[in-house]
Amino acid sequence: MNNPRRRESREPSQVQRLFRRLVREWLWISLVLLPLTALLSYRAQINLHDVVPAWSAVLSVALVACVLGMLLWRPRWAIWVTLGGVACVLLTSAGLAEVRHWWSPTPAALGMLFGYLIWNWRRLSVVLTYFGWELARLDREPKVFPERRRAQFTSADQLQGQIMALEQAMSRTRDTRRFIADGLEYLPVATLISDPQGKILLGNRKARVLFDHPLVGDDVLEQLARLAYPELSTETRPALSALPLLEFRDHKERSLRLERAALLPVDGDTPIGWLLSLTDLSAERAAEEQRGVLLRFLSHDLRAPHSAILALLDVHRHQAGADSPLFEQIERQVRRALDLTDGFVSLARAESEAYQFQPSLFAMLVLDVLDQALPIAQQKDIKLLQAMDEPSQERLILADQGLLTRALFNLLENAIKYSPAGTTIRLNVSCQGNWLCCELTDRGKGIAAGELPDLFTQYRRFSSAQGIDGVGLGLSMVKAVIDHHGGSIECQSVVNQGTTFRLRLPLIAE
């Protein structure tokens, strides 16, 4: 897997590059000072008539090298390391003098002092260069809001310029933090920011109202447990990163949904904190319950009197022995009302979120739809031809079988309804990559090119539908079902030549 964050995290950071540059500077200082110290010590020992001046030069170089190593290892202790090294040199010279060996401490002491001065100069220069580079890069970053006006820097002192740039960068950082805090504060969703261990660092006003607590400094899991989060009812609580994200009802019977996002640094993929939000879905769930009540009313209570009217009309026909034009009109309008009710109920279910997806064999759904449509087609002497390639007969899709079957039946029923008698309707199913493609072609009236953009609009009736019963909800229902399945639908049509609907649905990976 190619992950840009992982590739970026393996590259050396700016701090690592800075340290490498400091090591190179230290090496150059050592390569200059150590030979110079050896030369000076050697000459000084010759002037003191030392029999083995080379050993004294080695001692001087060793002491200077130890101090230089300590300067690299502990730069914060540079002054104390240097003073300690000089004291050590003097004590060593005094100790050797006690045993009648004259060793000059001057070259070693000078090497340590010059090493301290040059090392701190170069170290400061590298750090200032790094600061300048970082501040310039920060200045090139996109601005999230207009900056405050600042006086232009005109002095030639580089250090003063970088100090002013640092002051501006810190001010920008404080402004950005204030901007983020204010933006978070007025979000319409309860939002929390925590560290990796789950300690709350920031919580907006919605969160404080929801939890009825100040929150900052508290533990996220503890606060969620107070809301009756289901996964925290046991004694052993999962880690925040492994906490399942659920929709639940709290102790006040509010429907809440927890969402979590990792806060990642620029140069890595290890979370430095967590962003959590609790969305109150109480109004949505109440609306869904009302929708369910309305659907039950439409599908049962409203259908019952219409069905009773049709039954009474049927009884009247048998008693009277003849049809009355008035009763025919009544029956037509009652059936139209039933079709409208069925279409509205189907559309409402298709647009709801209550889909029950399960792995399904699309070929079986197609055969079921063909069986349902065959009697209607036979009444108009229309042939239904279907062709499925071998992969499409075995591949599975994730589908709500009832709604997808209803959507396919609506398409096939429309094709039969708008096709003249004696024609043929073809249904072709094939697999193309990770998609299952279904193509339905008829030789009906067709749809004008200017009407195609509004094809899936609710209650829209087209010129080709004149004289044919319908309420204009079938294709809207089909579009809603296909969209909820993650697929797509398109239509190509030519007036008086026919129409082709193409459906694409995602296949389950093998």
Coordinates of C-alpha atoms in Angstrom, one line a residue:
M1 CA 0.0 0.0 0.0
N2 CA 1.4 3.4 -1.0
N3 CA 0.7 5.7 1.9
P4 CA 2.1 9.3 1.5
R5 CA 2.1 9.8 5.2
R6 CA 4.2 6.6 5.7
R7 CA 6.7 7.6 3.0
E8 CA 6.9 11.1 4.5
S9 CA 7.5 9.7 8.0
R10 CA 10.5 7.7 6.9
E11 CA 12.2 10.8 5.5
P12 CA 14.6 12.7 8.0
S13 CA 12.8 15.5 9.8
Q14 CA 14.2 19.0 10.0
V15 CA 15.5 18.4 13.5
Q16 CA 17.4 15.3 12.3
R17 CA 18.9 17.4 9.4
L18 CA 19.8 20.1 11.8
F19 CA 21.6 17.6 14.1
R20 CA 23.5 16.2 11.1
R21 CA 24.6 19.6 10.1
L22 CA 25.8 20.3 13.6
V23 CA 27.8 17.0 13.6
R24 CA 29.5 18.1 10.3
E25 CA 30.4 21.5 11.9
W26 CA 31.8 19.7 14.9
L27 CA 33.9 17.4 12.7
W28 CA 35.4 20.4 10.9
I29 CA 36.2 22.2 14.2
S30 CA 37.8 19.0 15.5
L31 CA 39.9 18.5 12.3
V32 CA 41.2 22.0 12.6
L33 CA 41.8 22.3 16.4
L34 CA 43.2 18.9 17.2
P35 CA 46.2 19.0 14.8
L36 CA 46.8 22.7 15.8
T37 CA 46.8 21.7 19.4
A38 CA 49.2 18.8 18.8
L39 CA 51.6 21.2 16.9
L40 CA 51.5 23.9 19.5
S41 CA 52.0 21.3 22.4
Y42 CA 54.8 19.6 20.5
R43 CA 56.7 23.0 20.0
A44 CA 56.1 24.0 23.6
Q45 CA 57.5 20.7 24.9
I46 CA 60.6 21.1 22.7
N47 CA 61.1 24.6 24.2
L48 CA 60.9 22.9 27.7
H49 CA 63.5 20.3 26.5
D50 CA 61.1 17.4 26.9
V51 CA 62.7 14.1 25.9
V52 CA 59.5 12.7 24.5
P53 CA 57.4 15.7 23.3
A54 CA 55.1 13.5 21.2
W55 CA 53.6 11.9 24.3
S56 CA 52.9 15.3 25.8
A57 CA 51.2 16.4 22.5
V58 CA 49.1 13.2 22.5
L59 CA 48.0 14.1 26.1
S60 CA 47.0 17.6 25.0
V61 CA 45.1 16.3 22.0
A62 CA 43.3 13.7 24.2
L63 CA 42.1 16.3 26.7
V64 CA 40.9 18.7 24.0
A65 CA 39.2 15.8 22.2
C66 CA 37.4 14.8 25.4
V67 CA 36.1 18.4 25.9
L68 CA 35.0 18.7 22.2
G69 CA 33.1 15.4 22.5
M70 CA 31.4 16.6 25.7
L71 CA 30.5 19.8 23.8
L72 CA 28.7 17.8 21.1
W73 CA 27.1 15.4 23.6
R74 CA 26.0 18.0 26.2
P75 CA 25.8 21.4 24.4
R76 CA 23.8 22.9 27.3
W77 CA 26.7 22.4 29.6
A78 CA 29.3 23.9 27.2
I79 CA 30.6 26.6 29.5
W80 CA 30.9 24.2 32.5
V81 CA 32.5 21.5 30.4
T82 CA 35.1 24.0 29.1
L83 CA 35.9 25.5 32.5
G84 CA 36.1 21.9 33.9
G85 CA 38.5 20.9 31.1
V86 CA 40.7 23.9 31.7
A87 CA 40.8 23.1 35.4
C88 CA 41.6 19.5 34.6
V89 CA 44.5 20.7 32.3
L90 CA 46.0 22.9 35.1
L91 CA 45.7 20.1 37.7
T92 CA 47.3 17.7 35.3
S93 CA 50.2 20.1 34.6
A94 CA 50.6 20.6 38.4
G95 CA 50.5 16.9 39.1
L96 CA 53.2 16.2 36.4
A97 CA 55.3 19.0 37.8
E98 CA 55.3 17.2 41.2
V99 CA 57.0 14.2 39.6
R100 CA 59.5 16.4 37.7
H101 CA 57.8 16.2 34.3
W102 CA 57.3 19.6 32.8
W103 CA 54.2 19.7 30.6
S104 CA 52.8 23.0 29.2
P105 CA 49.0 23.4 29.8
T106 CA 48.8 26.4 27.5
P107 CA 48.1 24.6 24.1
A108 CA 45.4 22.3 25.6
A109 CA 43.7 25.2 27.5
L110 CA 43.8 27.4 24.4
G111 CA 42.4 24.5 22.3
M112 CA 39.5 24.1 24.7
L113 CA 38.7 27.8 24.8
F114 CA 38.9 28.2 21.1
G115 CA 36.8 25.0 20.7
Y116 CA 34.1 26.5 23.0
L117 CA 34.1 29.8 21.1
I118 CA 34.1 28.4 17.6
W119 CA 31.6 25.6 18.5
N120 CA 29.1 28.0 20.0
W121 CA 29.5 30.5 17.1
R122 CA 28.9 27.8 14.5
R123 CA 26.1 26.2 16.5
L124 CA 24.3 29.5 16.8
S125 CA 24.8 30.2 13.1
V126 CA 23.3 26.8 12.2
V127 CA 20.4 27.3 14.5
L128 CA 19.7 30.8 13.2
T129 CA 19.8 29.5 9.6
Y130 CA 17.3 26.7 10.6
F131 CA 15.0 29.3 12.3
G132 CA 15.1 31.5 9.2
W133 CA 14.3 28.5 7.0
E134 CA 11.4 27.4 9.2
L135 CA 10.0 31.0 9.5
A136 CA 10.2 31.5 5.8
R137 CA 8.4 28.2 5.2
L138 CA 5.7 29.2 7.8
D139 CA 5.3 32.5 6.0
R140 CA 4.6 30.7 2.7
E141 CA 1.9 28.6 4.3
P142 CA -1.7 29.5 3.2
K143 CA -3.3 32.0 5.5
V144 CA -6.5 31.0 7.2
F145 CA -7.5 34.5 7.9
P146 CA -6.1 38.1 7.3
E147 CA -3.0 38.9 9.4
R148 CA -2.7 42.0 11.5
R149 CA -0.5 44.8 10.0
R150 CA 3.0 44.8 11.2
A151 CA 5.9 47.3 10.8
Q152 CA 8.4 46.4 8.0
F153 CA 11.8 45.3 9.3
T154 CA 14.5 47.6 7.9
S155 CA 17.6 46.8 10.0
A156 CA 20.5 44.9 8.6
D157 CA 20.9 42.8 11.8
Q158 CA 20.0 39.3 10.8
L159 CA 19.4 38.2 14.4
Q160 CA 17.0 41.1 15.1
G161 CA 15.2 40.3 11.9
Q162 CA 14.7 36.7 12.9
I163 CA 13.6 37.7 16.4
M164 CA 10.9 39.9 14.8
A165 CA 9.9 37.1 12.4
L166 CA 9.7 34.7 15.3
E167 CA 7.5 37.2 17.2
Q168 CA 5.2 37.4 14.2
A169 CA 5.1 33.7 13.8
M170 CA 4.2 33.2 17.5
S171 CA 1.5 35.9 17.2
R172 CA 0.2 34.1 14.1
T173 CA 0.2 30.8 16.0
R174 CA -1.8 32.3 18.9
D175 CA -4.3 33.9 16.4
T176 CA -4.7 30.5 14.7
R177 CA -5.3 28.8 18.0
R178 CA -7.9 31.4 18.8
F179 CA -9.5 30.9 15.4
I180 CA -9.7 27.1 15.8
A181 CA -11.0 27.4 19.4
D182 CA -13.7 29.9 18.3
G183 CA -14.6 27.8 15.3
L184 CA -14.9 24.7 17.4
E185 CA -16.9 26.5 20.0
Y186 CA -19.7 27.4 17.7
L187 CA -19.9 24.1 15.8
P188 CA -23.5 22.8 15.7
V189 CA -22.3 19.4 16.9
A190 CA -20.9 18.4 20.3
T191 CA -17.1 18.1 19.7
L192 CA -14.2 17.1 21.9
I193 CA -10.4 17.1 21.4
S194 CA -8.4 14.7 23.5
D195 CA -4.8 13.6 23.8
P196 CA -3.8 10.0 22.9
Q197 CA -4.7 8.7 26.4
G198 CA -8.2 10.2 26.2
K199 CA -7.7 13.3 28.4
I200 CA -10.0 16.0 27.2
L201 CA -8.1 19.1 26.0
L202 CA -11.0 21.1 24.5
G203 CA -14.8 20.8 24.4
N204 CA -17.2 23.2 22.7
R205 CA -20.4 24.6 24.2
K206 CA -22.6 21.9 22.6
A207 CA -20.5 19.3 24.4
R208 CA -20.6 21.1 27.7
V209 CA -24.4 21.3 27.4
L210 CA -24.7 17.7 26.4
F211 CA -22.5 16.3 29.2
D212 CA -23.5 19.1 31.7
H213 CA -19.9 19.3 32.8
P214 CA -16.9 21.6 32.1
L215 CA -15.1 18.6 30.5
V216 CA -11.5 20.0 30.2
G217 CA -9.1 17.6 32.0
D218 CA -11.6 14.8 32.3
D219 CA -11.4 11.3 30.8
V220 CA -13.4 10.8 27.6
L221 CA -14.4 7.3 28.4
E222 CA -15.6 8.3 31.9
Q223 CA -17.8 11.0 30.4
L224 CA -19.2 8.7 27.8
A225 CA -19.9 6.1 30.5
R226 CA -21.9 8.8 32.3
L227 CA -24.1 9.1 29.2
A228 CA -24.7 5.4 29.3
Y229 CA -22.6 4.5 26.2
P230 CA -23.3 0.8 25.7
E231 CA -19.7 -0.4 25.2
L232 CA -18.5 1.1 28.5
S233 CA -21.0 -0.6 30.8
T234 CA -18.4 -3.4 31.7
E235 CA -15.5 -3.1 34.1
T236 CA -12.8 -3.6 31.4
R237 CA -13.1 -0.7 29.1
P238 CA -11.6 -0.7 25.6
A239 CA -8.9 1.8 24.6
L240 CA -10.2 5.0 23.0
S241 CA -8.7 4.0 19.6
A242 CA -10.6 0.7 19.7
L243 CA -13.9 2.0 21.0
P244 CA -16.7 0.9 18.6
L245 CA -18.6 3.8 17.1
L246 CA -22.3 3.3 17.8
E247 CA -25.6 5.1 17.8
F248 CA -27.2 4.9 21.3
R249 CA -29.7 6.4 23.6
D250 CA -28.5 8.2 26.7
H251 CA -30.1 8.4 30.1
K252 CA -32.2 11.3 28.8
E253 CA -33.5 9.2 25.9
R254 CA -31.6 11.2 23.3
S255 CA -30.4 9.4 20.2
L256 CA -26.7 10.1 19.9
R257 CA -24.1 8.9 17.3
L258 CA -20.4 8.9 18.2
E259 CA -17.8 9.6 15.6
R260 CA -14.0 9.6 15.9
A261 CA -11.1 10.9 13.8
A262 CA -7.4 10.7 14.5
L263 CA -5.4 13.9 14.7
L264 CA -2.2 13.1 12.8
P265 CA 1.0 15.2 12.6
V266 CA 2.4 16.5 9.4
D267 CA 5.3 14.1 9.3
G268 CA 3.9 10.9 10.7
D269 CA 0.9 8.6 11.0
T270 CA 0.9 8.1 14.8
P271 CA -2.1 10.0 16.3
I272 CA -1.2 12.8 18.6
G273 CA -4.9 13.1 19.7
W274 CA -8.5 12.4 18.9
L275 CA -11.4 14.4 17.6
L276 CA -14.7 13.1 18.8
S277 CA -18.2 14.3 17.9
L278 CA -21.6 13.4 19.3
T279 CA -24.4 14.1 16.9
D280 CA -27.9 14.4 18.3
L281 CA -30.2 12.5 16.0
S282 CA -33.3 12.7 18.2
A283 CA -35.2 14.9 15.7
E284 CA -34.3 12.6 12.8
R285 CA -35.3 9.4 14.6
A286 CA -38.6 11.0 15.7
A287 CA -39.2 12.0 12.0
E288 CA -38.4 8.4 11.0
E289 CA -41.0 7.1 13.5
Q290 CA -43.6 9.5 12.1
R291 CA -42.7 8.4 8.6
G292 CA -43.2 4.8 9.7
V293 CA -46.6 5.6 11.1
L294 CA -47.5 7.5 7.9
L295 CA -46.4 4.5 5.8
R296 CA -48.4 2.1 7.8
F297 CA -51.4 4.4 7.5
L298 CA -51.0 4.7 3.8
S299 CA -50.3 1.0 3.1
H300 CA -53.1 -0.3 5.3
D301 CA -55.6 2.2 6.7
L302 CA -55.9 4.2 3.5
R303 CA -56.0 1.2 1.2
A304 CA -58.7 -0.6 3.2
P305 CA -61.6 1.8 2.3
H306 CA -60.5 1.8 -1.4
S307 CA -60.4 -2.0 -1.4
A308 CA -63.9 -2.0 0.2
I309 CA -65.2 0.3 -2.6
L310 CA -63.9 -2.1 -5.3
A311 CA -65.4 -5.1 -3.5
L312 CA -68.8 -3.3 -3.4
L313 CA -68.6 -2.4 -7.1
D314 CA -67.8 -6.0 -7.9
V315 CA -70.9 -7.2 -5.8
H316 CA -73.0 -4.6 -7.6
R317 CA -72.0 -5.9 -11.0
H318 CA -73.0 -9.5 -10.1
Q319 CA -76.3 -8.3 -8.8
A320 CA -77.2 -5.9 -11.6
G321 CA -75.7 -8.1 -14.3
A322 CA -74.5 -5.1 -16.3
D323 CA -71.8 -2.4 -15.9
S324 CA -72.8 1.2 -15.3
P325 CA -70.6 4.0 -16.8
L326 CA -70.8 5.7 -13.5
F327 CA -69.5 2.7 -11.6
E328 CA -66.7 2.2 -14.2
Q329 CA -65.6 5.8 -13.6
I330 CA -65.7 5.2 -9.8
E331 CA -63.6 2.0 -10.2
R332 CA -61.1 3.8 -12.5
Q333 CA -60.6 6.6 -10.0
V334 CA -60.4 4.2 -7.0
R335 CA -57.7 2.2 -8.8
R336 CA -55.8 5.3 -9.6
A337 CA -55.9 6.3 -5.9
L338 CA -54.6 2.9 -5.0
D339 CA -51.8 3.2 -7.6
L340 CA -50.9 6.6 -6.2
T341 CA -50.8 5.2 -2.7
D342 CA -48.6 2.3 -3.7
G343 CA -46.3 4.6 -5.6
F344 CA -45.9 7.0 -2.7
V345 CA -45.3 4.2 -0.2
S346 CA -42.7 2.6 -2.5
L347 CA -40.9 5.9 -3.0
A348 CA -41.0 6.7 0.7
R349 CA -39.4 3.3 1.5
A350 CA -36.8 3.8 -1.2
E351 CA -35.8 7.2 0.1
S352 CA -35.6 6.0 3.7
E353 CA -32.4 4.8 5.4
A354 CA -34.0 1.5 6.6
Y355 CA -32.3 -0.7 3.9
Q356 CA -31.5 -4.3 4.9
F357 CA -28.5 -5.2 2.7
Q358 CA -27.3 -8.7 2.3
P359 CA -25.2 -10.6 -0.3
S360 CA -27.6 -11.5 -3.1
L361 CA -27.4 -13.2 -6.4
F362 CA -28.5 -10.7 -9.0
A363 CA -29.4 -13.4 -11.5
M364 CA -32.1 -14.7 -9.1
L365 CA -33.6 -11.3 -8.7
V366 CA -33.7 -10.9 -12.5
L367 CA -35.5 -14.3 -12.9
D368 CA -38.0 -13.3 -10.2
V369 CA -38.8 -10.0 -11.9
L370 CA -39.3 -11.7 -15.3
D371 CA -41.7 -14.2 -13.7
Q372 CA -43.7 -11.3 -12.3
A373 CA -43.8 -9.4 -15.6
L374 CA -44.5 -12.3 -17.9
P375 CA -48.3 -12.3 -17.5
I376 CA -48.4 -8.6 -18.2
A377 CA -46.3 -9.0 -21.3
Q378 CA -48.3 -12.0 -22.6
Q379 CA -51.5 -9.8 -22.5
K380 CA -49.8 -7.5 -25.1
D381 CA -48.1 -10.3 -27.0
I382 CA -44.7 -8.9 -26.0
K383 CA -41.6 -11.2 -25.9
L384 CA -39.3 -10.9 -22.9
L385 CA -35.7 -12.0 -23.8
Q386 CA -32.9 -12.1 -21.3
A387 CA -29.2 -12.8 -21.6
M388 CA -26.7 -13.1 -18.8
D389 CA -23.0 -13.9 -19.2
E390 CA -21.4 -16.6 -17.1
P391 CA -19.7 -14.3 -14.5
S392 CA -23.0 -12.4 -13.8
Q393 CA -24.8 -15.6 -13.0
E394 CA -22.4 -16.3 -10.1
R395 CA -21.3 -12.9 -8.8
L396 CA -22.9 -11.4 -5.7
I397 CA -24.0 -7.9 -4.9
L398 CA -24.9 -6.3 -1.6
A399 CA -28.6 -5.5 -1.9
D400 CA -32.0 -5.0 -0.3
Q401 CA -33.7 -7.8 -2.2
G402 CA -37.3 -6.5 -1.8
L403 CA -36.6 -2.9 -2.9
L404 CA -34.2 -3.8 -5.7
T405 CA -36.6 -6.3 -7.1
R406 CA -39.4 -3.7 -7.0
A407 CA -37.2 -1.2 -8.8
L408 CA -36.3 -3.7 -11.5
F409 CA -40.0 -4.6 -11.9
N410 CA -40.9 -0.9 -12.2
L411 CA -38.5 -0.5 -15.1
L412 CA -39.7 -3.7 -16.8
E413 CA -43.4 -2.8 -16.3
N414 CA -42.8 0.6 -17.8
A415 CA -41.1 -1.0 -20.8
I416 CA -44.1 -3.2 -21.3
K417 CA -46.6 -0.4 -20.7
Y418 CA -45.0 1.9 -23.3
S419 CA -44.2 -0.7 -25.9
P420 CA -46.6 -1.6 -28.7
A421 CA -48.0 -5.1 -29.0
G422 CA -45.9 -7.7 -30.8
T423 CA -42.6 -6.2 -30.0
T424 CA -39.6 -7.5 -28.0
I425 CA -38.0 -6.3 -24.8
R426 CA -34.4 -7.4 -24.1
L427 CA -32.7 -7.6 -20.7
N428 CA -28.9 -8.1 -20.8
V429 CA -26.8 -8.6 -17.7
S430 CA -23.0 -8.7 -17.7
C431 CA -20.0 -8.0 -15.5
Q432 CA -17.5 -5.3 -16.3
G433 CA -14.6 -5.1 -13.9
N434 CA -16.0 -4.6 -10.4
W435 CA -19.4 -3.6 -11.7
L436 CA -22.5 -5.5 -12.7
C437 CA -24.2 -3.9 -15.7
C438 CA -27.9 -4.4 -16.5
E439 CA -29.3 -3.1 -19.8
L440 CA -33.1 -3.0 -20.5
T441 CA -34.1 -2.1 -24.1
D442 CA -37.6 -1.7 -25.6
R443 CA -39.1 -0.6 -28.9
G444 CA -41.7 1.7 -27.4
K445 CA -42.7 5.3 -27.9
G446 CA -39.4 6.7 -26.6
I447 CA -38.7 9.9 -24.7
A448 CA -37.9 13.3 -26.2
A449 CA -34.3 14.5 -25.7
G450 CA -35.5 17.7 -24.0
E451 CA -37.4 15.6 -21.4
L452 CA -34.5 13.3 -20.4
P453 CA -33.0 15.6 -17.8
D454 CA -36.2 15.5 -15.8
L455 CA -36.7 11.8 -16.3
F456 CA -36.4 11.0 -12.5
T457 CA -38.3 14.0 -11.2
Q458 CA -41.3 13.1 -9.0
Y459 CA -44.8 13.4 -10.4
R460 CA -43.4 14.3 -13.8
R461 CA -45.4 12.9 -16.8
F462 CA -44.0 13.1 -20.3
S463 CA -45.6 13.6 -23.7
S464 CA -45.1 9.9 -24.6
A465 CA -47.2 8.9 -21.5
Q466 CA -50.4 10.5 -22.8
G467 CA -53.3 8.0 -22.6
I468 CA -51.4 5.6 -20.3
D469 CA -52.2 5.4 -16.6
G470 CA -49.5 6.4 -14.1
V471 CA -48.7 9.0 -11.5
G472 CA -45.0 9.7 -12.2
L473 CA -43.4 8.1 -9.1
G474 CA -42.0 4.8 -10.5
L475 CA -38.7 6.1 -12.0
S476 CA -38.1 8.3 -8.9
M477 CA -38.4 5.2 -6.8
V478 CA -35.9 3.4 -9.1
K479 CA -33.4 6.2 -8.9
A480 CA -33.6 6.3 -5.1
V481 CA -33.0 2.5 -4.8
I482 CA -30.1 2.5 -7.2
D483 CA -28.4 5.4 -5.5
H484 CA -28.8 3.8 -2.1
H485 CA -27.1 0.7 -3.5
G486 CA -24.1 2.8 -4.6
G487 CA -24.9 2.3 -8.3
S488 CA -25.9 4.5 -11.2
I489 CA -28.7 4.6 -13.8
E490 CA -28.8 6.4 -17.2
C491 CA -31.2 6.5 -20.1
Q492 CA -30.9 6.8 -23.8
S493 CA -34.0 7.2 -25.9
V494 CA -35.1 8.1 -29.4
V495 CA -38.8 9.0 -30.0
N496 CA -40.7 6.3 -31.8
Q497 CA -37.7 4.0 -31.8
G498 CA -37.3 2.9 -28.2
T499 CA -35.6 3.4 -24.9
T500 CA -32.6 1.8 -23.1
F501 CA -32.0 2.0 -19.4
R502 CA -28.5 1.1 -18.1
L503 CA -27.9 0.2 -14.5
R504 CA -24.5 -0.3 -12.8
L505 CA -24.3 -1.9 -9.4
P506 CA -21.0 -2.6 -7.4
L507 CA -20.1 -6.3 -7.1
I508 CA -18.9 -7.9 -3.9
A509 CA -15.1 -8.5 -4.1
E510 CA -14.3 -12.1 -4.6

